[in-house]
Amino acid sequence: MFRLKILFSVTIATTFLMVTFTACNNSANEKAEMTQADKVARGEFLVTFGGCGDCHTPKVFTPQGPFPDTSRLLSGSPSTTQINGVDNKLVQPGKWILFTQNITAAVGPWGASFAANLTPDVETGIGSWNEQMFINALRTGKHLGAGRPIMPPMPWELTGQHSDDDLKAIFAYLKSLKPVKNKVPDYMPPDRVFAHK
């Protein structure tokens, strides 16, 4: 009788574990496909939480300090941004990194870099990019996934570690934005940035 109770208990426990394991596996395999609206919402969350607008959105200045200019959301460094004559002693490795007043361009030992226009403007933003170009750029650190290096302080090494689904969501959100025509200045190597004394 005792053996029968143990056998019965083991059978029940084994059956329970098998059913639970199978149910868990099936729910993991039946991952619901995200709708386009879900992708855009997820992308907006990732862009906001990741602080992309800190560098990619021009600022307006108020008595409380700089605030994002929502009319130019994620449109990058304004085309009028100028950098020249910086004292290179300030930005040597281990020293400072300088930012422009609107926090969309940075100067460091690499030269001057300007935050890209991430809006879907076809001429000046990512409007002509496809999803794979975007993913490749963030995975390789190369503009369009094959061009010039993406310069500091853009943290492409970290951003590129997102899953494909998250990068696709970010791209979907960026493509949903209002296009803003803004030709961001080109990267400037050190010899064009620093004052020569």
Short mmCIF file of C-alpha atoms in Angstrom, two decimals:
data_model
loop_
_atom_site.label_atom_id
_atom_site.label_comp_id
_atom_site.label_asym_id
_atom_site.label_seq_id
_atom_site.Cartn_x
_atom_site.Cartn_y
_atom_site.Cartn_z
CA MET A 1 0.00 0.00 0.00
CA PHE A 2 2.85 2.42 0.89
CA ARG A 3 4.57 1.68 -2.43
CA LEU A 4 1.35 2.35 -4.29
CA LYS A 5 1.02 5.80 -2.62
CA ILE A 6 4.62 6.68 -3.54
CA LEU A 7 4.15 5.48 -7.12
CA PHE A 8 0.91 7.46 -7.37
CA SER A 9 2.59 10.62 -5.94
CA VAL A 10 5.57 10.34 -8.32
CA THR A 11 3.21 9.84 -11.28
CA ILE A 12 1.15 12.91 -10.35
CA ALA A 13 4.27 15.05 -9.79
CA THR A 14 5.84 13.92 -13.08
CA THR A 15 2.63 14.60 -14.99
CA PHE A 16 2.35 18.07 -13.42
CA LEU A 17 5.95 18.94 -14.32
CA MET A 18 5.55 17.71 -17.90
CA VAL A 19 2.35 19.71 -18.41
CA THR A 20 3.92 22.83 -16.89
CA PHE A 21 7.11 22.49 -18.96
CA THR A 22 5.13 21.94 -22.17
CA ALA A 23 2.87 24.92 -21.47
CA CYS A 24 5.85 27.18 -20.78
CA ASN A 25 7.59 26.06 -23.95
CA ASN A 26 4.51 26.58 -26.07
CA SER A 27 3.91 30.11 -24.77
CA ALA A 28 7.54 31.04 -25.44
CA ASN A 29 7.31 29.68 -28.99
CA GLU A 30 4.00 31.40 -29.65
CA LYS A 31 5.41 34.89 -29.17
CA ALA A 32 2.77 37.33 -30.31
CA GLU A 33 3.70 39.38 -33.35
CA MET A 34 3.87 43.10 -32.53
CA THR A 35 1.56 45.40 -34.44
CA GLN A 36 3.06 48.48 -36.10
CA ALA A 37 1.54 50.63 -33.34
CA ASP A 38 3.17 48.37 -30.72
CA LYS A 39 6.53 48.68 -32.48
CA VAL A 40 6.27 52.48 -32.62
CA ALA A 41 5.32 52.65 -28.92
CA ARG A 42 8.20 50.34 -27.97
CA GLY A 43 10.58 52.40 -30.11
CA GLU A 44 9.42 55.64 -28.51
CA PHE A 45 10.03 54.14 -25.07
CA LEU A 46 13.55 52.99 -26.03
CA VAL A 47 14.46 56.33 -27.63
CA THR A 48 13.15 58.26 -24.62
CA PHE A 49 14.68 55.97 -22.02
CA GLY A 50 17.96 55.83 -23.96
CA GLY A 51 18.26 59.62 -23.93
CA CYS A 52 18.60 59.89 -27.73
CA GLY A 53 17.04 63.35 -27.64
CA ASP A 54 19.72 64.60 -25.25
CA CYS A 55 22.07 64.98 -28.23
CA HIS A 56 19.81 64.60 -31.28
CA THR A 57 17.22 67.28 -30.34
CA PRO A 58 18.15 71.00 -30.43
CA LYS A 59 17.34 72.93 -27.26
CA VAL A 60 15.47 76.09 -26.41
CA PHE A 61 16.71 78.11 -23.47
CA THR A 62 14.44 79.09 -20.62
CA PRO A 63 15.07 80.60 -17.17
CA GLN A 64 15.15 76.97 -15.92
CA GLY A 65 17.84 75.98 -18.43
CA PRO A 66 17.80 74.14 -21.76
CA PHE A 67 14.74 72.15 -22.82
CA PRO A 68 14.19 70.04 -25.94
CA ASP A 69 12.75 71.98 -28.86
CA THR A 70 9.86 69.63 -29.65
CA SER A 71 9.26 71.35 -33.00
CA ARG A 72 12.68 69.97 -34.06
CA LEU A 73 12.48 66.63 -32.22
CA LEU A 74 15.45 64.38 -33.09
CA SER A 75 16.42 66.59 -36.06
CA GLY A 76 20.09 66.69 -35.07
CA SER A 77 22.57 69.49 -34.86
CA PRO A 78 21.24 72.62 -36.60
CA SER A 79 22.74 73.30 -40.02
CA THR A 80 23.97 76.67 -38.71
CA THR A 81 26.23 75.09 -36.04
CA GLN A 82 29.80 76.34 -36.39
CA ILE A 83 32.91 75.13 -34.61
CA ASN A 84 36.38 76.53 -35.11
CA GLY A 85 39.43 77.68 -33.21
CA VAL A 86 39.04 75.35 -30.22
CA ASP A 87 42.10 75.13 -27.96
CA ASN A 88 43.19 71.51 -28.39
CA LYS A 89 44.75 71.49 -24.90
CA LEU A 90 41.22 71.39 -23.50
CA VAL A 91 40.17 68.21 -25.28
CA GLN A 92 43.21 65.96 -25.19
CA PRO A 93 42.58 62.38 -24.01
CA GLY A 94 41.82 62.37 -20.30
CA LYS A 95 40.75 66.02 -20.32
CA TRP A 96 37.45 67.53 -21.46
CA ILE A 97 34.84 66.93 -24.10
CA LEU A 98 33.15 70.16 -25.15
CA PHE A 99 29.54 70.50 -26.29
CA THR A 100 27.93 73.33 -28.22
CA GLN A 101 25.36 75.50 -26.47
CA ASN A 102 22.42 73.43 -27.75
CA ILE A 103 24.17 70.15 -26.85
CA THR A 104 23.94 68.71 -30.40
CA ALA A 105 27.63 68.84 -31.34
CA ALA A 106 30.71 67.69 -29.46
CA VAL A 107 34.44 68.36 -29.71
CA GLY A 108 37.05 65.92 -28.45
CA PRO A 109 40.37 64.42 -29.52
CA TRP A 110 38.57 62.93 -32.56
CA GLY A 111 37.59 66.39 -33.88
CA ALA A 112 34.01 67.71 -34.02
CA SER A 113 30.95 65.52 -34.42
CA PHE A 114 27.38 66.59 -34.99
CA ALA A 115 24.28 64.67 -33.89
CA ALA A 116 22.53 63.20 -36.92
CA ASN A 117 19.05 64.09 -38.12
CA LEU A 118 17.00 61.03 -37.13
CA THR A 119 13.72 62.26 -38.64
CA PRO A 120 12.35 60.64 -41.80
CA ASP A 121 13.25 63.59 -44.03
CA VAL A 122 14.37 61.97 -47.28
CA GLU A 123 17.08 64.52 -48.13
CA THR A 124 18.60 65.29 -44.73
CA GLY A 125 17.43 62.56 -42.35
CA ILE A 126 16.87 58.80 -42.43
CA GLY A 127 13.91 58.94 -44.82
CA SER A 128 15.74 57.01 -47.54
CA TRP A 129 17.12 54.39 -45.14
CA ASN A 130 15.65 50.94 -44.78
CA GLU A 131 15.47 48.94 -41.58
CA GLN A 132 18.56 46.87 -42.38
CA MET A 133 20.71 49.96 -43.08
CA PHE A 134 19.71 51.32 -39.68
CA ILE A 135 20.51 48.07 -37.88
CA ASN A 136 23.83 47.72 -39.74
CA ALA A 137 24.85 51.28 -38.81
CA LEU A 138 24.27 50.61 -35.12
CA ARG A 139 25.94 47.20 -35.21
CA THR A 140 29.04 48.25 -37.19
CA GLY A 141 29.49 51.87 -36.13
CA LYS A 142 29.55 52.91 -39.80
CA HIS A 143 27.25 55.49 -41.39
CA LEU A 144 24.60 53.59 -43.40
CA GLY A 145 26.33 50.42 -42.21
CA ALA A 146 29.20 50.82 -44.67
CA GLY A 147 30.35 54.45 -44.77
CA ARG A 148 32.44 56.65 -42.53
CA PRO A 149 32.77 55.79 -38.82
CA ILE A 150 30.06 57.05 -36.47
CA MET A 151 31.98 59.40 -34.21
CA PRO A 152 31.89 59.88 -30.44
CA PRO A 153 30.01 60.60 -28.30
CA MET A 154 27.39 58.46 -30.11
CA PRO A 155 27.29 55.22 -28.07
CA TRP A 156 26.71 52.93 -31.07
CA GLU A 157 28.59 50.11 -29.32
CA LEU A 158 25.89 50.04 -26.62
CA THR A 159 22.91 50.86 -28.82
CA GLY A 160 23.95 48.14 -31.26
CA GLN A 161 23.61 45.53 -28.52
CA HIS A 162 19.82 45.87 -28.55
CA SER A 163 17.94 42.93 -30.03
CA ASP A 164 16.90 43.09 -33.69
CA ASP A 165 13.30 43.52 -32.51
CA ASP A 166 14.24 46.54 -30.38
CA LEU A 167 16.29 48.14 -33.17
CA LYS A 168 13.38 47.58 -35.57
CA ALA A 169 11.07 49.22 -33.02
CA ILE A 170 13.40 52.22 -32.70
CA PHE A 171 13.50 52.53 -36.49
CA ALA A 172 9.69 52.28 -36.70
CA TYR A 173 9.34 55.08 -34.15
CA LEU A 174 11.86 57.31 -35.94
CA LYS A 175 10.08 56.76 -39.26
CA SER A 176 6.78 57.78 -37.60
CA LEU A 177 8.10 61.23 -36.66
CA LYS A 178 7.40 64.45 -38.52
CA PRO A 179 10.20 64.93 -41.10
CA VAL A 180 12.38 67.95 -40.33
CA LYS A 181 14.57 69.32 -43.11
CA ASN A 182 17.92 69.99 -41.46
CA LYS A 183 21.26 69.32 -43.15
CA VAL A 184 23.53 68.51 -40.22
CA PRO A 185 27.13 69.75 -40.65
CA ASP A 186 29.68 67.12 -41.67
CA TYR A 187 32.14 65.62 -39.21
CA MET A 188 35.27 67.77 -38.85
CA PRO A 189 38.67 66.13 -38.28
CA PRO A 190 40.98 67.63 -35.63
CA ASP A 191 43.01 69.74 -38.09
CA ARG A 192 39.85 71.67 -39.04
CA VAL A 193 38.68 72.22 -35.46
CA PHE A 194 41.61 73.21 -33.33
CA ALA A 195 43.32 76.59 -33.18
CA HIS A 196 46.86 76.39 -34.52
CA LYS A 197 49.32 78.31 -32.40
#
